[in-house]
Coordinates of N, CA and C in Angstrom, one line a residue:
X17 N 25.2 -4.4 -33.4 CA 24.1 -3.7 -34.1 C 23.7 -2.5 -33.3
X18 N 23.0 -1.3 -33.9 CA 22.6 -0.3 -33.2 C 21.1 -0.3 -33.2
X19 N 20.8 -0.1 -31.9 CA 19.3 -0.2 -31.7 C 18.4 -0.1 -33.2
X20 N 18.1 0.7 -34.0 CA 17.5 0.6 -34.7 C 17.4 -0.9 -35.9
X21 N 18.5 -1.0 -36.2 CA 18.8 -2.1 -37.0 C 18.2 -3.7 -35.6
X22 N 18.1 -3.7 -34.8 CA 17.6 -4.3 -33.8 C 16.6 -4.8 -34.0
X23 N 15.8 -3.3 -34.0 CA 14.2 -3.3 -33.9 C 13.7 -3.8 -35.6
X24 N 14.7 -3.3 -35.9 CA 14.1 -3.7 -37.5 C 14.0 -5.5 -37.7
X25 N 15.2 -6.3 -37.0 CA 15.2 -7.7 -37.2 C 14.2 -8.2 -36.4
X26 N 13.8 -7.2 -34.7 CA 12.6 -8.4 -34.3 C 11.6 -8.3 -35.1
X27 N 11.0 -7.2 -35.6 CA 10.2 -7.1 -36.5 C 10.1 -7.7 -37.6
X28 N 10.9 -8.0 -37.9 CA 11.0 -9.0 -39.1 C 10.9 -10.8 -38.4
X29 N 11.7 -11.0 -37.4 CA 11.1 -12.2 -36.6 C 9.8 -12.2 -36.5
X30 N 9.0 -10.9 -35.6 CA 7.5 -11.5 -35.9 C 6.3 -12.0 -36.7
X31 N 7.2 -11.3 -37.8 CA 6.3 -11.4 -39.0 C 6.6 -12.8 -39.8
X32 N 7.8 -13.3 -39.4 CA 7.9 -14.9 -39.7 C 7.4 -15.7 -38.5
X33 N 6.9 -15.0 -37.5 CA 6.6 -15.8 -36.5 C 7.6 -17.3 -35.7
X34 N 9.1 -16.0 -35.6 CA 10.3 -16.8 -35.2 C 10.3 -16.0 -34.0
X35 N 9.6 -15.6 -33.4 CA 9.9 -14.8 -31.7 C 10.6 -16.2 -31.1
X36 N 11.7 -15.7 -30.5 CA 11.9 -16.4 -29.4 C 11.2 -16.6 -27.8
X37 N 11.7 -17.3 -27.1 CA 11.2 -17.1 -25.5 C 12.1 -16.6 -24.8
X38 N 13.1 -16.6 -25.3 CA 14.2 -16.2 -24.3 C 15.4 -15.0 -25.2
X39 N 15.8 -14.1 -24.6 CA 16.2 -12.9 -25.3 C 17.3 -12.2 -23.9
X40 N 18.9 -12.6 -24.8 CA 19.5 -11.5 -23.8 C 20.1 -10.4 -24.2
X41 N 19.9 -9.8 -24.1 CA 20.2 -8.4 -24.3 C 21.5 -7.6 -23.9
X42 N 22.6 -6.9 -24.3 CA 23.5 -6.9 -24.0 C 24.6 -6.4 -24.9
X43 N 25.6 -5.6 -23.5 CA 26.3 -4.3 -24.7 C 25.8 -3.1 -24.2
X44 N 26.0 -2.0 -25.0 CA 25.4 -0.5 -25.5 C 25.5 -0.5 -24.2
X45 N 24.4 0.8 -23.5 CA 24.1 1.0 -22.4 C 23.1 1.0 -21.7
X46 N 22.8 1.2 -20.6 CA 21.3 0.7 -19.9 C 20.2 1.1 -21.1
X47 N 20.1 2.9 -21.3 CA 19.2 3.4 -21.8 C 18.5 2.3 -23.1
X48 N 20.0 2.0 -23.6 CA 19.9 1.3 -25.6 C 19.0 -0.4 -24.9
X49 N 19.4 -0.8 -23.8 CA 19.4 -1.9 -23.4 C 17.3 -2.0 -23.2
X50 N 17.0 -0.9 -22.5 CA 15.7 -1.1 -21.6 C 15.0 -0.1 -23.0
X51 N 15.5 0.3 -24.3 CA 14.8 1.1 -25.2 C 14.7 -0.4 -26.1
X52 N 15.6 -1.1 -26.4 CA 15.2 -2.7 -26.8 C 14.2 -3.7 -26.2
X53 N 14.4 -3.5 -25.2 CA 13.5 -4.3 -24.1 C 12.2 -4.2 -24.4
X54 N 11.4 -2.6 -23.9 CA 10.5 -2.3 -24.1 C 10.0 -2.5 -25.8
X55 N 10.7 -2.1 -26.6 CA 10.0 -2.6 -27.7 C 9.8 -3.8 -27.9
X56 N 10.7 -4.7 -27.4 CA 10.1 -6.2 -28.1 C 9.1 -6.3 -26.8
X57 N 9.0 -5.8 -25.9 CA 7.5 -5.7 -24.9 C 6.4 -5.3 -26.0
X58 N 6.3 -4.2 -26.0 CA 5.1 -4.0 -27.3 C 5.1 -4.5 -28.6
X59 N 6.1 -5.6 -29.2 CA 5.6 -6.2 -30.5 C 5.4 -7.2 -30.4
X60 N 5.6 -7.8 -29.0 CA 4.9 -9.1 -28.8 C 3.5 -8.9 -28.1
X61 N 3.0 -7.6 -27.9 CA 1.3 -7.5 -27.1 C 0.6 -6.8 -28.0
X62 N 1.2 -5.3 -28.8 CA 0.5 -5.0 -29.7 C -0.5 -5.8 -31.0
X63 N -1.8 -4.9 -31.3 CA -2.0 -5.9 -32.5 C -1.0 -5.5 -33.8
X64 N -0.6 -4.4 -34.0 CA -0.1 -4.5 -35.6 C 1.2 -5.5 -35.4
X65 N 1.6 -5.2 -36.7 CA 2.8 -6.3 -36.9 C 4.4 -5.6 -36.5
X66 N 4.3 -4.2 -35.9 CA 4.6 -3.5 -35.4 C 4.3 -2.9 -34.5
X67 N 5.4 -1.8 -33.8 CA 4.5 -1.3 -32.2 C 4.0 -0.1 -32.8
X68 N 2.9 0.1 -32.3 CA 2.0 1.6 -33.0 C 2.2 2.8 -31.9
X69 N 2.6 2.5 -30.9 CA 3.0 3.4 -29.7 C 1.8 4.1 -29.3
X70 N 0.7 3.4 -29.7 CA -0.2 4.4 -29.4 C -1.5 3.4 -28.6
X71 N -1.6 2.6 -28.9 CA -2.4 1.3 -28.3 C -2.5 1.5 -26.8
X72 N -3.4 0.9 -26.2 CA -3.6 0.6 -24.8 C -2.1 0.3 -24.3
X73 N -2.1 -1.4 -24.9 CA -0.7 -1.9 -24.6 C 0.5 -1.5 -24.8
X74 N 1.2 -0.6 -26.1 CA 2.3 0.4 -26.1 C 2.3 1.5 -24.9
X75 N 1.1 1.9 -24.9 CA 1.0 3.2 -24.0 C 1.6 2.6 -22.2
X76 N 0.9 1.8 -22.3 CA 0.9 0.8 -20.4 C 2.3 0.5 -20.5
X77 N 2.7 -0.1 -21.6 CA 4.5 -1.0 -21.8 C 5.8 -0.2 -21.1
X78 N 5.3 1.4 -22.2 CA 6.2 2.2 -22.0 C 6.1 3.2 -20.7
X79 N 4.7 2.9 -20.1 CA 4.7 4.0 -18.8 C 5.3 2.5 -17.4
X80 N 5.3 1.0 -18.3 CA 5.8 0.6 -17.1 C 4.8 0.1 -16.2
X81 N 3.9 0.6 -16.6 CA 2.5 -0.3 -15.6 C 1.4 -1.1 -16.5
X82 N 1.8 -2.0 -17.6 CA 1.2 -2.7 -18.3 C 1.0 -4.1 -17.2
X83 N 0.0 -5.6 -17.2 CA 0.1 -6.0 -16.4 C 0.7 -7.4 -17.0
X84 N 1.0 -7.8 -18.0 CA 1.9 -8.9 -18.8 C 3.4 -8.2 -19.0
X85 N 3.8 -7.4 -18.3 CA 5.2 -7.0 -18.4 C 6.0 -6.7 -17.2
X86 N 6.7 -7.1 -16.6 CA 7.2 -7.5 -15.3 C 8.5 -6.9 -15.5
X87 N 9.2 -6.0 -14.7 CA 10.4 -5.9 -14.4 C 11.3 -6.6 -13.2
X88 N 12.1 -7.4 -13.3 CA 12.7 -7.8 -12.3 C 13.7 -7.2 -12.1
X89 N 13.8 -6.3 -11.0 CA 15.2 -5.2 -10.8 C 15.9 -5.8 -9.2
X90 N 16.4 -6.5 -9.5 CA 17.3 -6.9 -7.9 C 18.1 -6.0 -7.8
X91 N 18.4 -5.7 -6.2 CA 19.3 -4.8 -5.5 C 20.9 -5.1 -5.9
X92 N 21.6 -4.5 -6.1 CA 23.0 -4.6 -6.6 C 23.2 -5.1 -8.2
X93 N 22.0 -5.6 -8.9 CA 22.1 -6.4 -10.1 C 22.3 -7.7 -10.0
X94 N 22.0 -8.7 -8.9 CA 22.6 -9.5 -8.6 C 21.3 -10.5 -8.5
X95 N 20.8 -11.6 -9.7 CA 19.5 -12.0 -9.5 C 19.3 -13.4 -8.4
X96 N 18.6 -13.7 -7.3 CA 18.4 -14.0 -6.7 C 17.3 -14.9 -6.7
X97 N 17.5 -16.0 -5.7 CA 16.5 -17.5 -5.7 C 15.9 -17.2 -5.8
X98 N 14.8 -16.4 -4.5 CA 13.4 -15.8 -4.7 C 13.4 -14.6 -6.0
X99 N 13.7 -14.1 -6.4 CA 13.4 -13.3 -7.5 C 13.1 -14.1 -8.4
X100 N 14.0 -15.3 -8.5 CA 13.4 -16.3 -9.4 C 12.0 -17.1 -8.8
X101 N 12.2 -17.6 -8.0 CA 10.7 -18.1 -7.5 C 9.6 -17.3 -7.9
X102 N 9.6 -16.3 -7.5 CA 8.4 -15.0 -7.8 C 8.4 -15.2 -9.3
X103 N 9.0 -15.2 -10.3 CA 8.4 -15.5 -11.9 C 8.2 -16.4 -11.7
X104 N 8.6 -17.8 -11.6 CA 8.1 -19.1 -11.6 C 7.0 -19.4 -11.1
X105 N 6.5 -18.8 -10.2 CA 5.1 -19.0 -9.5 C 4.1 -17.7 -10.3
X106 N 4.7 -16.8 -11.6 CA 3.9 -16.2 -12.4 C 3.3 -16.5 -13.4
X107 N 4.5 -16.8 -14.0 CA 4.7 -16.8 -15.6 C 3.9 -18.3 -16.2
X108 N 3.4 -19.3 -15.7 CA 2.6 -20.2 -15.8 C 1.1 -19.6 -15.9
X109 N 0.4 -18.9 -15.1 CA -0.2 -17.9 -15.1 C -1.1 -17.6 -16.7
X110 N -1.4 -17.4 -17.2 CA -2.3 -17.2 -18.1 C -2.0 -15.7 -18.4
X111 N -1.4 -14.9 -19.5 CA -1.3 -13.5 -19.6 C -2.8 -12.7 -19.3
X112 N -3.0 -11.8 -18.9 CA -3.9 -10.7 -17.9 C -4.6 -10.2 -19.2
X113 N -4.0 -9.0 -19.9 CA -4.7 -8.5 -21.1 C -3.9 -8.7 -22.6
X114 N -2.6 -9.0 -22.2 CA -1.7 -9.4 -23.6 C -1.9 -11.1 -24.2
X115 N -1.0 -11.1 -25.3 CA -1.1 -12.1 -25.7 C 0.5 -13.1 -25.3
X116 N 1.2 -12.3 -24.5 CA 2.5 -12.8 -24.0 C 2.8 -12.2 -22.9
X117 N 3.1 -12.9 -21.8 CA 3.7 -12.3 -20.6 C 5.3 -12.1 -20.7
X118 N 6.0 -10.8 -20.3 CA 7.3 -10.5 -20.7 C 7.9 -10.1 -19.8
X119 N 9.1 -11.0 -18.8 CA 9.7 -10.4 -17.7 C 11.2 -10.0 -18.0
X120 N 11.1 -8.9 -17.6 CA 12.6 -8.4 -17.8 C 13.6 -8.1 -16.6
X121 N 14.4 -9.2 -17.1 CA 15.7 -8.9 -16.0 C 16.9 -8.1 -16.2
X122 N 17.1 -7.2 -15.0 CA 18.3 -5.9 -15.2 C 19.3 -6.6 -14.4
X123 N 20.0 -7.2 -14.9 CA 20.8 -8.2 -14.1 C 21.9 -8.5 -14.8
X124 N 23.5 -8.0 -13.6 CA 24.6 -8.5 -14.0 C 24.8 -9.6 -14.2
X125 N 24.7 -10.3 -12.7 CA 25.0 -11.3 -12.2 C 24.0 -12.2 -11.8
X126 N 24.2 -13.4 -11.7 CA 23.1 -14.2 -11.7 C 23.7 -15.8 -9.9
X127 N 23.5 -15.6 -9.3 CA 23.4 -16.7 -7.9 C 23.5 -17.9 -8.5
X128 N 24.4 -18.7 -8.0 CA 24.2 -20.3 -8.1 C 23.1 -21.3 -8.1
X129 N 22.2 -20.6 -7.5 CA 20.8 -21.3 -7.0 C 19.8 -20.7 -7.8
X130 N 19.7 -19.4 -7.8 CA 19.4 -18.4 -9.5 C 19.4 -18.8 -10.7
X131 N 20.6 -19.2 -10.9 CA 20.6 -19.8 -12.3 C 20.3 -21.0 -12.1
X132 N 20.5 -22.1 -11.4 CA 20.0 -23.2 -12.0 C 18.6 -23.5 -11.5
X133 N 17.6 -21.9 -11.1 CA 16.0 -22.1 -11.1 C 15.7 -21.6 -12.1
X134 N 16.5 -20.7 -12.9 CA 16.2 -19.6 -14.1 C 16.4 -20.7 -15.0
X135 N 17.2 -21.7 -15.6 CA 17.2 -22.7 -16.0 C 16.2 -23.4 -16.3
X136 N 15.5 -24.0 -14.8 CA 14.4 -25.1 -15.4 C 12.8 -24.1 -15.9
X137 N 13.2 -22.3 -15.6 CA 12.2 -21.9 -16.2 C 12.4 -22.3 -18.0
X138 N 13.4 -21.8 -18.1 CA 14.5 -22.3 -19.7 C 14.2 -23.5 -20.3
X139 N 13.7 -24.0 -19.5 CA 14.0 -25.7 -20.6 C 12.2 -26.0 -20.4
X140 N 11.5 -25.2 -19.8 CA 9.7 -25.8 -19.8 C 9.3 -24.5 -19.5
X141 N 9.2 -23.9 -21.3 CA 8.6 -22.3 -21.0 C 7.5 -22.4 -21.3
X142 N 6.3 -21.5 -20.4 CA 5.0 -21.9 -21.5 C 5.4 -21.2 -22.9
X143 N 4.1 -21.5 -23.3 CA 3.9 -20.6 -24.9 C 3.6 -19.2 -24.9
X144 N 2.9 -19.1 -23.7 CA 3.1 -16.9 -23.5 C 4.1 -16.6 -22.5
X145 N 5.1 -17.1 -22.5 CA 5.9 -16.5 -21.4 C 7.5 -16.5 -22.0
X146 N 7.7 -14.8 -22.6 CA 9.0 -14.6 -22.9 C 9.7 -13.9 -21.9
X147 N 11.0 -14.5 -22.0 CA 11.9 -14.1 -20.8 C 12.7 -13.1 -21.7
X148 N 13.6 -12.1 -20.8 CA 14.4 -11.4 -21.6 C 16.0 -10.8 -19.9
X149 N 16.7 -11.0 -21.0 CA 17.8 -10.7 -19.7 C 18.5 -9.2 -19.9
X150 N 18.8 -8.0 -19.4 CA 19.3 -7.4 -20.0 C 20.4 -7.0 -19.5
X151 N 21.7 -7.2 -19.7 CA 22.8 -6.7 -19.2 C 24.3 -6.1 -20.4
X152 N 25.3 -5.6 -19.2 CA 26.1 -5.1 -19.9 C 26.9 -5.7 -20.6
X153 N 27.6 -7.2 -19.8 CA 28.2 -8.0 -20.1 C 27.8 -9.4 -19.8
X154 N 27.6 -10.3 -20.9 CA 27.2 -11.8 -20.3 C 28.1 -12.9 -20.1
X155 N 29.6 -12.3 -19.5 CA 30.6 -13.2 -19.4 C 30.1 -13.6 -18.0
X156 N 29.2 -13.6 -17.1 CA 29.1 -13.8 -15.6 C 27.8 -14.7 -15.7
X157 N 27.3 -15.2 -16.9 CA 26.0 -16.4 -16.7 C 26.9 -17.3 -17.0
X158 N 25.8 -18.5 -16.8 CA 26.1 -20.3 -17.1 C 25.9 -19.7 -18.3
X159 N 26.9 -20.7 -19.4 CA 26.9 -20.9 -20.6 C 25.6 -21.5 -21.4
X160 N 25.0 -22.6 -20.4 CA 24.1 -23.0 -20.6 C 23.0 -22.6 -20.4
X161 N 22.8 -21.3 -20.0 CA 21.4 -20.1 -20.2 C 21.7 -19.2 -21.6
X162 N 22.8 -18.9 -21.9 CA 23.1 -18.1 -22.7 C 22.6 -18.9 -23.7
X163 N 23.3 -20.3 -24.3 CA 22.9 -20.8 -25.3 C 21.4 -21.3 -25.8
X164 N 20.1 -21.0 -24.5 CA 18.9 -21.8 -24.6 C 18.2 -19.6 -25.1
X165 N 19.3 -18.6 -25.2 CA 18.3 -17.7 -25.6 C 18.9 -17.0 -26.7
X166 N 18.0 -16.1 -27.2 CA 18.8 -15.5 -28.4 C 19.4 -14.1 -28.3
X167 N 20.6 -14.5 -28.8 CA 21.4 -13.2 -28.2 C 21.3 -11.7 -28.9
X168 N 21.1 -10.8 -28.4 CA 21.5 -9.5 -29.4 C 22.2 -8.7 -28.7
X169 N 23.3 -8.3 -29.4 CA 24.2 -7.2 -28.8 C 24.5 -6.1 -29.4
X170 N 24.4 -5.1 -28.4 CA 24.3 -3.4 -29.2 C 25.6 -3.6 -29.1
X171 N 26.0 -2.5 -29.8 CA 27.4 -1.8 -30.1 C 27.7 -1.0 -28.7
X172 N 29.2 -1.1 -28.5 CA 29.5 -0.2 -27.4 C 29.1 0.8 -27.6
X173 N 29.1 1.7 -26.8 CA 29.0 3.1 -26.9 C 29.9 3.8 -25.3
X174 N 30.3 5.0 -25.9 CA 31.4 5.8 -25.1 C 30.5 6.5 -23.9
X175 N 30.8 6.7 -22.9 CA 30.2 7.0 -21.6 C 30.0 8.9 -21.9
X176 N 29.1 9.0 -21.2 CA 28.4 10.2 -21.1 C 29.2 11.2 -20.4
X177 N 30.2 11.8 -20.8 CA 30.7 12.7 -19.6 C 29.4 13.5 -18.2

């Protein structure tokens, strides 16, 4: 699917009030990847039934310094124990000014010890805490994270000379 057609189905998820907690993301390119991201950041904190881009929380989402939206960016793409520890010791936490806390991971690859802490985040999520993964390709997770989130994948797209 191409970003737009994307945004149109989470939007239509929230409005049946089918948000998932867990969302990987994946395909297209970083830009399509972290332009998906960030919107379902603002349609799960916004009040309309949509993102208004204009709200406190749209405005904070998109500059990146909102405080219920967390970027997790490990060095090489490669997600790591303590990177996991540090959400797990968050995301239980009570959201700050939103109505959902939303961590996003820019992450190829995922550690053996990584994944099976990102896991027991997976199987006992609170009720405000959406995870979201975003990478290029998700042939490099356990099968069994892939299947506990919902998947969307952009369409390739040809590299930028």
């Amino acid at each position: 699917m191409n970003p737009e057609e994307i945004k149109e189905f989470l939007v239509k998820t929230k409005k049946q009030d089918k948000t998932a907690g867990a969302y990987i993301i994946y395909g297209g390119n970083r830009r399509q990847r972290e332009e998906i991201s960030v919107f379902l950041s603002m349609l799960l904190n916004c009040g309309e039934s949509s993102p208004c881009h204009e709200c406190d929380a749209c405005v904070k989402i998109k500059k990146r310094i909102y405080p219920d939206v967390k970027w997790v960016i490990p060095s090489k793409s490669v997600l790591s124990i303590d990177d996991v520890r540090g959400v797990k010791e968050d995301i239980y936490i009570t959201p700050y000014s939103g109505s959902k806390k939303v961590y996003i991971f820019d992450v190829e690859y995922m550690k053996d010890e990584a994944a099976n802490a990102f896991l027991k985040i997976l199987e006992e999520p609170p009720a405000h805490g959406v995870l979201v993964i975003q990478s290029s390709n998700i042939g490099f997770f356990l099968p069994t994270i892939i299947s506990r989130c919902q998947k969307i994948r952009l369409n390739y797209v040809m590299p930028e000379n």
